[in-house]
DNA sequence: CCGAATTGTCAAGTGAAAAGTGACAGTTTA
DNA sequence: TAAACTGTCACTTTTCACTTGACAATTCGG
């Protein structure tokens, strides 16, 4: 039985890393060319690739169209990333929040 | 055969509306009391309920713990909301983005 | 009945993050 | 060799969640 950690120790892969290491090489185009296709500045794409920017919903739509796989892939990756950092930031405070039951009215 | 619209005409329900109309009444507590449990100010909770704020990843974690249903429910609702508005904002620009095929290197 | 506490709501200010713009060094190309 | 292109950095703007302070209306204890 393999344990699937609900709270992984290390941060989930940044979407920018996938873009940089898998998608762009397969397309074989320069950052500038991809940015032109996406309709964003090459500077903004560069920030995503260098993991200085996350994937906004707008960017997810653009990438989803460009790659043909839809926006959900990018939304999911960013979501995993955001949740991991939010949970890390909240820390023990989450444990102090009770789970309330709805009383049948 | 019922048509499921991929791009619904009207905006998806705001998570704050669900919280306001379904969750809070079932719990039978005041906004202030809920906010205290969540560990946020009553002003911030009010902004969510009045749909002036969205659900941040942090807030999703708090609500997930409080309701006992996990954070994904709230993340999904906010995601649907964000994507709908992003697509509306992008408009025809999305159509101008080509779908590129990866050339087998 | 009245004063105090609580509650809902509004407005201004803070901080973080995405995105635009300008600049610059290194490389490619004609 | 000069011009165009590319990657990268720094500055600015904008948006949004969140904090804080304030205030009117309501609830509650003496």
PDB file of C-alpha atoms (C1' of nucleotides) in Angstrom:
ATOM      1  CA  UNK A   1       0.000   0.000   0.000  1.00  0.00           C
ATOM      2  CA  UNK A   2       1.612   3.197  -1.150  1.00  0.00           C
ATOM      3  CA  UNK A   3       0.974   6.298   0.912  1.00  0.00           C
ATOM      4  CA  UNK A   4      -0.293   9.279  -1.011  1.00  0.00           C
ATOM      5  CA  UNK A   5       0.603  12.348   1.004  1.00  0.00           C
ATOM      6  CA  UNK A   6      -2.186  14.880   1.149  1.00  0.00           C
ATOM      7  CA  UNK A   7       0.282  17.467   2.350  1.00  0.00           C
ATOM      8  CA  UNK A   8       3.470  16.847   0.359  1.00  0.00           C
ATOM      9  CA  UNK A   9       6.722  17.960   1.917  1.00  0.00           C
ATOM     10  CA  UNK A  10       7.961  19.794  -1.107  1.00  0.00           C
ATOM     11  CA  UNK A  11       6.209  22.398  -3.183  1.00  0.00           C
ATOM     12  CA  UNK A  12       4.334  21.134  -6.243  1.00  0.00           C
ATOM     13  CA  UNK A  13       6.057  21.852  -9.541  1.00  0.00           C
ATOM     14  CA  UNK A  14       5.588  25.414 -10.705  1.00  0.00           C
ATOM     15  CA  UNK A  15       3.620  25.610 -13.975  1.00  0.00           C
ATOM     16  CA  UNK A  16       6.405  27.779 -15.359  1.00  0.00           C
ATOM     17  CA  UNK A  17       8.839  24.876 -14.972  1.00  0.00           C
ATOM     18  CA  UNK A  18       6.617  22.581 -17.023  1.00  0.00           C
ATOM     19  CA  UNK A  19       6.307  25.272 -19.638  1.00  0.00           C
ATOM     20  CA  UNK A  20      10.044  25.834 -19.690  1.00  0.00           C
ATOM     21  CA  UNK A  21      11.210  22.227 -19.601  1.00  0.00           C
ATOM     22  CA  UNK A  22       8.526  20.381 -21.536  1.00  0.00           C
ATOM     23  CA  UNK A  23       6.275  22.578 -23.626  1.00  0.00           C
ATOM     24  CA  UNK A  24       8.608  25.159 -25.132  1.00  0.00           C
ATOM     25  CA  UNK A  25      11.325  22.686 -26.186  1.00  0.00           C
ATOM     26  CA  UNK A  26       8.697  20.537 -27.925  1.00  0.00           C
ATOM     27  CA  UNK A  27       7.404  23.540 -29.838  1.00  0.00           C
ATOM     28  CA  UNK A  28      10.900  24.587 -30.827  1.00  0.00           C
ATOM     29  CA  UNK A  29      10.186  28.301 -30.839  1.00  0.00           C
ATOM     30  CA  UNK A  30      11.845  31.215 -29.087  1.00  0.00           C
ATOM     31  CA  UNK A  31      10.322  32.844 -26.027  1.00  0.00           C
ATOM     32  CA  UNK A  32       9.670  35.942 -28.082  1.00  0.00           C
ATOM     33  CA  UNK A  33       7.816  33.992 -30.761  1.00  0.00           C
ATOM     34  CA  UNK A  34       5.648  32.144 -28.224  1.00  0.00           C
ATOM     35  CA  UNK A  35       4.854  35.385 -26.444  1.00  0.00           C
ATOM     36  CA  UNK A  36       3.756  36.919 -29.727  1.00  0.00           C
ATOM     37  CA  UNK A  37       1.409  33.994 -30.351  1.00  0.00           C
ATOM     38  CA  UNK A  38       0.030  34.194 -26.820  1.00  0.00           C
ATOM     39  CA  UNK A  39      -0.603  37.897 -27.133  1.00  0.00           C
ATOM     40  CA  UNK A  40       1.518  38.821 -24.118  1.00  0.00           C
ATOM     41  CA  UNK A  41       4.846  40.605 -23.836  1.00  0.00           C
ATOM     42  CA  UNK A  42       7.987  38.471 -23.928  1.00  0.00           C
ATOM     43  CA  UNK A  43       8.857  39.993 -20.556  1.00  0.00           C
ATOM     44  CA  UNK A  44       5.715  38.594 -18.979  1.00  0.00           C
ATOM     45  CA  UNK A  45       6.277  35.146 -20.472  1.00  0.00           C
ATOM     46  CA  UNK A  46       9.838  35.287 -19.197  1.00  0.00           C
ATOM     47  CA  UNK A  47       8.586  35.947 -15.681  1.00  0.00           C
ATOM     48  CA  UNK A  48       6.369  32.872 -15.870  1.00  0.00           C
ATOM     49  CA  UNK A  49       9.229  30.737 -17.180  1.00  0.00           C
ATOM     50  CA  UNK A  50      11.539  31.940 -14.426  1.00  0.00           C
ATOM     51  CA  UNK A  51       8.780  31.243 -11.874  1.00  0.00           C
ATOM     52  CA  UNK A  52       8.524  34.839 -10.793  1.00  0.00           C
ATOM     53  CA  UNK A  53       4.891  34.995 -11.902  1.00  0.00           C
ATOM     54  CA  UNK A  54       2.151  32.444 -11.462  1.00  0.00           C
ATOM     55  CA  UNK A  55      -0.429  31.445 -14.048  1.00  0.00           C
ATOM     56  CA  UNK A  56      -3.347  33.866 -13.954  1.00  0.00           C
ATOM     57  CA  UNK A  57      -6.738  32.680 -15.222  1.00  0.00           C
ATOM     58  CA  UNK A  58      -6.138  34.782 -18.330  1.00  0.00           C
ATOM     59  CA  UNK A  59      -2.759  33.194 -18.925  1.00  0.00           C
ATOM     60  CA  UNK A  60      -4.278  29.735 -18.401  1.00  0.00           C
ATOM     61  CA  UNK A  61      -6.797  30.454 -21.154  1.00  0.00           C
ATOM     62  CA  UNK A  62      -4.031  31.618 -23.485  1.00  0.00           C
ATOM     63  CA  UNK A  63      -1.813  28.603 -22.807  1.00  0.00           C
ATOM     64  CA  UNK A  64      -4.765  26.237 -23.035  1.00  0.00           C
ATOM     65  CA  UNK A  65      -5.582  27.538 -26.490  1.00  0.00           C
ATOM     66  CA  UNK A  66      -1.977  27.502 -27.665  1.00  0.00           C
ATOM     67  CA  UNK A  67      -1.295  23.960 -26.491  1.00  0.00           C
ATOM     68  CA  UNK A  68      -4.707  22.657 -27.440  1.00  0.00           C
ATOM     69  CA  UNK A  69      -5.231  20.917 -24.137  1.00  0.00           C
ATOM     70  CA  UNK A  70      -7.527  23.443 -22.557  1.00  0.00           C
ATOM     71  CA  UNK A  71      -7.048  25.776 -19.613  1.00  0.00           C
ATOM     72  CA  UNK A  72      -7.784  23.305 -16.822  1.00  0.00           C
ATOM     73  CA  UNK A  73      -4.347  21.697 -16.892  1.00  0.00           C
ATOM     74  CA  UNK A  74      -2.747  25.059 -16.085  1.00  0.00           C
ATOM     75  CA  UNK A  75      -5.385  26.023 -13.561  1.00  0.00           C
ATOM     76  CA  UNK A  76      -4.867  22.746 -11.693  1.00  0.00           C
ATOM     77  CA  UNK A  77      -1.119  23.170 -11.542  1.00  0.00           C
ATOM     78  CA  UNK A  78      -1.375  26.736 -10.293  1.00  0.00           C
ATOM     79  CA  UNK A  79      -4.057  25.710  -7.811  1.00  0.00           C
ATOM     80  CA  UNK A  80      -1.838  22.987  -6.347  1.00  0.00           C
ATOM     81  CA  UNK A  81       0.962  25.502  -6.067  1.00  0.00           C
ATOM     82  CA  UNK A  82      -1.202  28.164  -4.419  1.00  0.00           C
ATOM     83  CA  UNK A  83      -2.803  25.750  -1.957  1.00  0.00           C
ATOM     84  CA  UNK A  84       0.546  24.362  -0.885  1.00  0.00           C
ATOM     85  CA  UNK A  85       1.881  27.810  -0.087  1.00  0.00           C
ATOM     86  CA  UNK A  86      -1.342  28.958   1.568  1.00  0.00           C
ATOM     87  CA  UNK A  87      -1.370  25.902   3.825  1.00  0.00           C
ATOM     88  CA  UNK A  88       2.259  26.460   4.685  1.00  0.00           C
ATOM     89  CA  UNK A  89       1.521  30.083   5.531  1.00  0.00           C
ATOM     90  CA  UNK A  90      -1.525  29.279   7.670  1.00  0.00           C
ATOM     91  CA  UNK A  91       0.357  26.579   9.517  1.00  0.00           C
ATOM     92  CA  UNK A  92      -1.064  25.700  12.903  1.00  0.00           C
ATOM     93  CA  UNK A  93      -3.823  28.260  12.577  1.00  0.00           C
ATOM     94  CA  UNK A  94      -5.784  25.810  10.434  1.00  0.00           C
ATOM     95  CA  UNK A  95      -5.840  23.313  13.285  1.00  0.00           C
ATOM     96  CA  UNK A  96      -7.518  25.859  15.504  1.00  0.00           C
ATOM     97  CA  UNK A  97     -10.500  26.206  13.182  1.00  0.00           C
ATOM     98  CA  UNK A  98     -13.289  23.892  14.335  1.00  0.00           C
ATOM     99  CA  UNK A  99     -15.453  21.829  12.017  1.00  0.00           C
ATOM    100  CA  UNK A 100     -19.046  22.852  12.632  1.00  0.00           C
ATOM    101  CA  UNK A 101     -22.049  20.648  11.987  1.00  0.00           C
ATOM    102  CA  UNK A 102     -25.166  22.133  10.474  1.00  0.00           C
ATOM    103  CA  UNK A 103     -28.075  21.716  12.853  1.00  0.00           C
ATOM    104  CA  UNK A 104     -31.155  20.362  11.108  1.00  0.00           C
ATOM    105  CA  UNK A 105     -33.508  23.323  11.203  1.00  0.00           C
TER     106      UNK A 105
ATOM    107  CA  UNK B   1     -30.060  15.143 -25.334  1.00  0.00           C
ATOM    108  CA  UNK B   2     -29.444  18.075 -23.074  1.00  0.00           C
ATOM    109  CA  UNK B   3     -26.883  20.623 -24.161  1.00  0.00           C
ATOM    110  CA  UNK B   4     -24.236  21.463 -21.615  1.00  0.00           C
ATOM    111  CA  UNK B   5     -22.862  24.881 -22.460  1.00  0.00           C
ATOM    112  CA  UNK B   6     -19.088  25.094 -22.193  1.00  0.00           C
ATOM    113  CA  UNK B   7     -19.311  28.852 -22.132  1.00  0.00           C
ATOM    114  CA  UNK B   8     -22.414  29.669 -20.087  1.00  0.00           C
ATOM    115  CA  UNK B   9     -24.155  32.919 -20.824  1.00  0.00           C
ATOM    116  CA  UNK B  10     -24.415  33.996 -17.228  1.00  0.00           C
ATOM    117  CA  UNK B  11     -21.692  34.170 -14.624  1.00  0.00           C
ATOM    118  CA  UNK B  12     -21.293  31.136 -12.380  1.00  0.00           C
ATOM    119  CA  UNK B  13     -22.607  31.571  -8.863  1.00  0.00           C
ATOM    120  CA  UNK B  14     -20.247  33.514  -6.642  1.00  0.00           C
ATOM    121  CA  UNK B  15     -18.947  31.399  -3.738  1.00  0.00           C
ATOM    122  CA  UNK B  16     -20.042  34.182  -1.406  1.00  0.00           C
ATOM    123  CA  UNK B  17     -23.636  33.659  -2.465  1.00  0.00           C
ATOM    124  CA  UNK B  18     -23.502  29.978  -1.545  1.00  0.00           C
ATOM    125  CA  UNK B  19     -21.955  30.877   1.764  1.00  0.00           C
ATOM    126  CA  UNK B  20     -24.584  33.517   2.424  1.00  0.00           C
ATOM    127  CA  UNK B  21     -27.668  31.608   1.269  1.00  0.00           C
ATOM    128  CA  UNK B  22     -26.861  28.023   2.165  1.00  0.00           C
ATOM    129  CA  UNK B  23     -24.010  27.578   4.587  1.00  0.00           C
ATOM    130  CA  UNK B  24     -24.500  30.361   7.122  1.00  0.00           C
ATOM    131  CA  UNK B  25     -28.246  29.824   7.606  1.00  0.00           C
ATOM    132  CA  UNK B  26     -27.637  26.110   8.209  1.00  0.00           C
ATOM    133  CA  UNK B  27     -25.055  26.877  10.853  1.00  0.00           C
ATOM    134  CA  UNK B  28     -27.326  29.400  12.531  1.00  0.00           C
ATOM    135  CA  UNK B  29     -24.541  31.682  13.695  1.00  0.00           C
ATOM    136  CA  UNK B  30     -23.881  35.373  13.204  1.00  0.00           C
ATOM    137  CA  UNK B  31     -21.352  36.675  10.702  1.00  0.00           C
ATOM    138  CA  UNK B  32     -19.223  37.839  13.591  1.00  0.00           C
ATOM    139  CA  UNK B  33     -19.246  34.429  15.235  1.00  0.00           C
ATOM    140  CA  UNK B  34     -18.341  32.637  12.008  1.00  0.00           C
ATOM    141  CA  UNK B  35     -15.567  35.126  11.320  1.00  0.00           C
ATOM    142  CA  UNK B  36     -14.157  34.498  14.779  1.00  0.00           C
ATOM    143  CA  UNK B  37     -14.120  30.756  14.132  1.00  0.00           C
ATOM    144  CA  UNK B  38     -12.482  31.249  10.745  1.00  0.00           C
ATOM    145  CA  UNK B  39      -9.815  33.476  12.208  1.00  0.00           C
ATOM    146  CA  UNK B  40     -10.618  36.422   9.939  1.00  0.00           C
ATOM    147  CA  UNK B  41     -12.172  39.807  10.651  1.00  0.00           C
ATOM    148  CA  UNK B  42     -15.935  40.108  10.336  1.00  0.00           C
ATOM    149  CA  UNK B  43     -15.299  42.857   7.777  1.00  0.00           C
ATOM    150  CA  UNK B  44     -13.426  40.471   5.509  1.00  0.00           C
ATOM    151  CA  UNK B  45     -16.114  37.805   5.811  1.00  0.00           C
ATOM    152  CA  UNK B  46     -18.695  40.449   5.023  1.00  0.00           C
ATOM    153  CA  UNK B  47     -16.811  41.350   1.826  1.00  0.00           C
ATOM    154  CA  UNK B  48     -16.966  37.726   0.741  1.00  0.00           C
ATOM    155  CA  UNK B  49     -20.671  37.447   1.575  1.00  0.00           C
ATOM    156  CA  UNK B  50     -21.452  40.617  -0.342  1.00  0.00           C
ATOM    157  CA  UNK B  51     -19.406  39.277  -3.275  1.00  0.00           C
ATOM    158  CA  UNK B  52     -16.927  42.106  -3.163  1.00  0.00           C
ATOM    159  CA  UNK B  53     -14.082  39.692  -2.461  1.00  0.00           C
ATOM    160  CA  UNK B  54     -13.374  36.334  -3.997  1.00  0.00           C
ATOM    161  CA  UNK B  55     -12.239  33.207  -2.176  1.00  0.00           C
ATOM    162  CA  UNK B  56      -8.473  33.251  -1.776  1.00  0.00           C
ATOM    163  CA  UNK B  57      -6.633  29.942  -1.378  1.00  0.00           C
ATOM    164  CA  UNK B  58      -6.228  30.808   2.295  1.00  0.00           C
ATOM    165  CA  UNK B  59      -9.936  31.455   2.697  1.00  0.00           C
ATOM    166  CA  UNK B  60     -10.732  28.208   0.889  1.00  0.00           C
ATOM    167  CA  UNK B  61      -8.625  26.310   3.423  1.00  0.00           C
ATOM    168  CA  UNK B  62     -10.410  28.039   6.310  1.00  0.00           C
ATOM    169  CA  UNK B  63     -13.876  27.383   4.910  1.00  0.00           C
ATOM    170  CA  UNK B  64     -12.961  23.820   4.017  1.00  0.00           C
ATOM    171  CA  UNK B  65     -11.963  23.144   7.585  1.00  0.00           C
ATOM    172  CA  UNK B  66     -14.979  24.877   9.080  1.00  0.00           C
ATOM    173  CA  UNK B  67     -17.496  23.086   6.877  1.00  0.00           C
ATOM    174  CA  UNK B  68     -15.655  19.781   6.961  1.00  0.00           C
ATOM    175  CA  UNK B  69     -15.902  19.313   3.208  1.00  0.00           C
ATOM    176  CA  UNK B  70     -12.383  20.304   2.309  1.00  0.00           C
ATOM    177  CA  UNK B  71     -11.042  23.263   0.387  1.00  0.00           C
ATOM    178  CA  UNK B  72     -11.602  21.949  -3.135  1.00  0.00           C
ATOM    179  CA  UNK B  73     -15.305  22.819  -3.225  1.00  0.00           C
ATOM    180  CA  UNK B  74     -14.483  26.482  -2.673  1.00  0.00           C
ATOM    181  CA  UNK B  75     -11.517  26.464  -4.995  1.00  0.00           C
ATOM    182  CA  UNK B  76     -13.651  25.007  -7.793  1.00  0.00           C
ATOM    183  CA  UNK B  77     -16.371  27.608  -7.363  1.00  0.00           C
ATOM    184  CA  UNK B  78     -13.885  30.467  -7.368  1.00  0.00           C
ATOM    185  CA  UNK B  79     -12.081  28.957 -10.347  1.00  0.00           C
ATOM    186  CA  UNK B  80     -15.284  28.782 -12.373  1.00  0.00           C
ATOM    187  CA  UNK B  81     -15.982  32.373 -11.465  1.00  0.00           C
ATOM    188  CA  UNK B  82     -12.480  33.594 -12.365  1.00  0.00           C
ATOM    189  CA  UNK B  83     -12.371  31.708 -15.663  1.00  0.00           C
ATOM    190  CA  UNK B  84     -15.734  33.051 -16.743  1.00  0.00           C
ATOM    191  CA  UNK B  85     -14.660  36.631 -16.175  1.00  0.00           C
ATOM    192  CA  UNK B  86     -11.222  36.109 -17.707  1.00  0.00           C
ATOM    193  CA  UNK B  87     -12.772  34.623 -20.845  1.00  0.00           C
ATOM    194  CA  UNK B  88     -15.226  37.475 -21.046  1.00  0.00           C
ATOM    195  CA  UNK B  89     -12.382  39.974 -20.702  1.00  0.00           C
ATOM    196  CA  UNK B  90     -10.209  38.297 -23.306  1.00  0.00           C
ATOM    197  CA  UNK B  91     -13.094  38.077 -25.716  1.00  0.00           C
ATOM    198  CA  UNK B  92     -12.128  37.685 -29.360  1.00  0.00           C
ATOM    199  CA  UNK B  93      -8.434  37.797 -28.517  1.00  0.00           C
ATOM    200  CA  UNK B  94      -8.583  34.127 -27.542  1.00  0.00           C
ATOM    201  CA  UNK B  95      -9.712  33.218 -31.050  1.00  0.00           C
ATOM    202  CA  UNK B  96      -6.600  34.812 -32.480  1.00  0.00           C
ATOM    203  CA  UNK B  97      -4.292  32.514 -30.522  1.00  0.00           C
ATOM    204  CA  UNK B  98      -3.328  29.543 -32.703  1.00  0.00           C
ATOM    205  CA  UNK B  99      -3.092  25.966 -31.470  1.00  0.00           C
ATOM    206  CA  UNK B 100       0.441  24.763 -32.131  1.00  0.00           C
ATOM    207  CA  UNK B 101       1.417  21.139 -32.605  1.00  0.00           C
ATOM    208  CA  UNK B 102       4.629  19.883 -31.066  1.00  0.00           C
ATOM    209  CA  UNK B 103       6.945  18.628 -33.788  1.00  0.00           C
ATOM    210  CA  UNK B 104       8.420  15.231 -32.959  1.00  0.00           C
ATOM    211  CA  UNK B 105      12.049  16.103 -32.357  1.00  0.00           C
TER     212      UNK B 105
ATOM    213  C1'  DC C   1     -36.129  52.510  30.437  1.00  0.00           C
ATOM    214  C1'  DC C   2     -31.529  53.461  29.515  1.00  0.00           C
ATOM    215  C1'  DG C   3     -26.782  52.745  28.835  1.00  0.00           C
ATOM    216  C1'  DA C   4     -23.552  49.386  27.026  1.00  0.00           C
ATOM    217  C1'  DA C   5     -22.241  45.837  24.105  1.00  0.00           C
ATOM    218  C1'  DT C   6     -22.922  43.643  19.741  1.00  0.00           C
ATOM    219  C1'  DT C   7     -23.667  43.592  14.840  1.00  0.00           C
ATOM    220  C1'  DG C   8     -23.748  44.873   9.950  1.00  0.00           C
ATOM    221  C1'  DT C   9     -21.777  47.970   6.765  1.00  0.00           C
ATOM    222  C1'  DC C  10     -18.944  51.554   4.640  1.00  0.00           C
ATOM    223  C1'  DA C  11     -14.463  53.992   3.598  1.00  0.00           C
ATOM    224  C1'  DA C  12      -9.538  54.686   3.565  1.00  0.00           C
ATOM    225  C1'  DG C  13      -5.014  52.626   3.674  1.00  0.00           C
ATOM    226  C1'  DT C  14      -1.463  48.564   3.260  1.00  0.00           C
ATOM    227  C1'  DG C  15       0.828  44.811   0.941  1.00  0.00           C
ATOM    228  C1'  DA C  16       1.392  41.439  -2.580  1.00  0.00           C
ATOM    229  C1'  DA C  17       1.252  40.012  -7.221  1.00  0.00           C
ATOM    230  C1'  DA C  18       0.305  40.343 -12.358  1.00  0.00           C
ATOM    231  C1'  DA C  19       1.208  43.005 -16.181  1.00  0.00           C
ATOM    232  C1'  DG C  20       3.115  47.032 -19.050  1.00  0.00           C
ATOM    233  C1'  DT C  21       7.184  49.679 -20.366  1.00  0.00           C
ATOM    234  C1'  DG C  22      11.950  51.094 -20.898  1.00  0.00           C
ATOM    235  C1'  DA C  23      16.655  49.833 -20.980  1.00  0.00           C
ATOM    236  C1'  DC C  24      20.762  47.117 -21.871  1.00  0.00           C
ATOM    237  C1'  DA C  25      24.163  43.478 -22.870  1.00  0.00           C
ATOM    238  C1'  DG C  26      25.006  39.556 -25.793  1.00  0.00           C
ATOM    239  C1'  DT C  27      24.052  37.165 -30.065  1.00  0.00           C
ATOM    240  C1'  DT C  28      22.709  36.545 -34.737  1.00  0.00           C
ATOM    241  C1'  DT C  29      22.467  38.090 -39.438  1.00  0.00           C
ATOM    242  C1'  DA C  30      22.681  40.631 -43.658  1.00  0.00           C
TER     243       DA C  30
ATOM    244  C1'  DT D   1      30.587  46.065 -39.147  1.00  0.00           C
ATOM    245  C1'  DA D   2      26.020  47.809 -38.409  1.00  0.00           C
ATOM    246  C1'  DA D   3      21.326  46.545 -37.596  1.00  0.00           C
ATOM    247  C1'  DA D   4      17.920  43.504 -35.779  1.00  0.00           C
ATOM    248  C1'  DC D   5      16.714  40.074 -32.398  1.00  0.00           C
ATOM    249  C1'  DT D   6      16.756  37.861 -27.827  1.00  0.00           C
ATOM    250  C1'  DG D   7      17.055  37.271 -22.884  1.00  0.00           C
ATOM    251  C1'  DT D   8      16.910  39.712 -18.718  1.00  0.00           C
ATOM    252  C1'  DC D   9      16.533  43.391 -15.272  1.00  0.00           C
ATOM    253  C1'  DA D  10      14.369  47.487 -13.033  1.00  0.00           C
ATOM    254  C1'  DC D  11      10.609  50.704 -12.561  1.00  0.00           C
ATOM    255  C1'  DT D  12       5.707  51.754 -12.681  1.00  0.00           C
ATOM    256  C1'  DT D  13       0.796  50.849 -12.822  1.00  0.00           C
ATOM    257  C1'  DT D  14      -3.183  48.280 -11.611  1.00  0.00           C
ATOM    258  C1'  DT D  15      -5.897  45.004  -9.197  1.00  0.00           C
ATOM    259  C1'  DC D  16      -7.326  42.601  -5.166  1.00  0.00           C
ATOM    260  C1'  DA D  17      -7.362  40.477  -0.583  1.00  0.00           C
ATOM    261  C1'  DC D  18      -6.948  42.118   3.916  1.00  0.00           C
ATOM    262  C1'  DT D  19      -6.584  45.469   7.977  1.00  0.00           C
ATOM    263  C1'  DT D  20      -8.205  49.140  10.542  1.00  0.00           C
ATOM    264  C1'  DG D  21     -11.252  52.723  11.988  1.00  0.00           C
ATOM    265  C1'  DA D  22     -15.712  54.543  12.140  1.00  0.00           C
ATOM    266  C1'  DC D  23     -20.740  54.779  12.554  1.00  0.00           C
ATOM    267  C1'  DA D  24     -25.736  53.699  12.638  1.00  0.00           C
ATOM    268  C1'  DA D  25     -28.925  50.223  14.091  1.00  0.00           C
ATOM    269  C1'  DT D  26     -30.076  46.483  17.042  1.00  0.00           C
ATOM    270  C1'  DT D  27     -29.866  43.610  21.168  1.00  0.00           C
ATOM    271  C1'  DC D  28     -29.322  42.989  25.954  1.00  0.00           C
ATOM    272  C1'  DG D  29     -28.438  43.523  31.041  1.00  0.00           C
ATOM    273  C1'  DG D  30     -29.400  46.363  35.215  1.00  0.00           C
TER     274       DG D  30
END
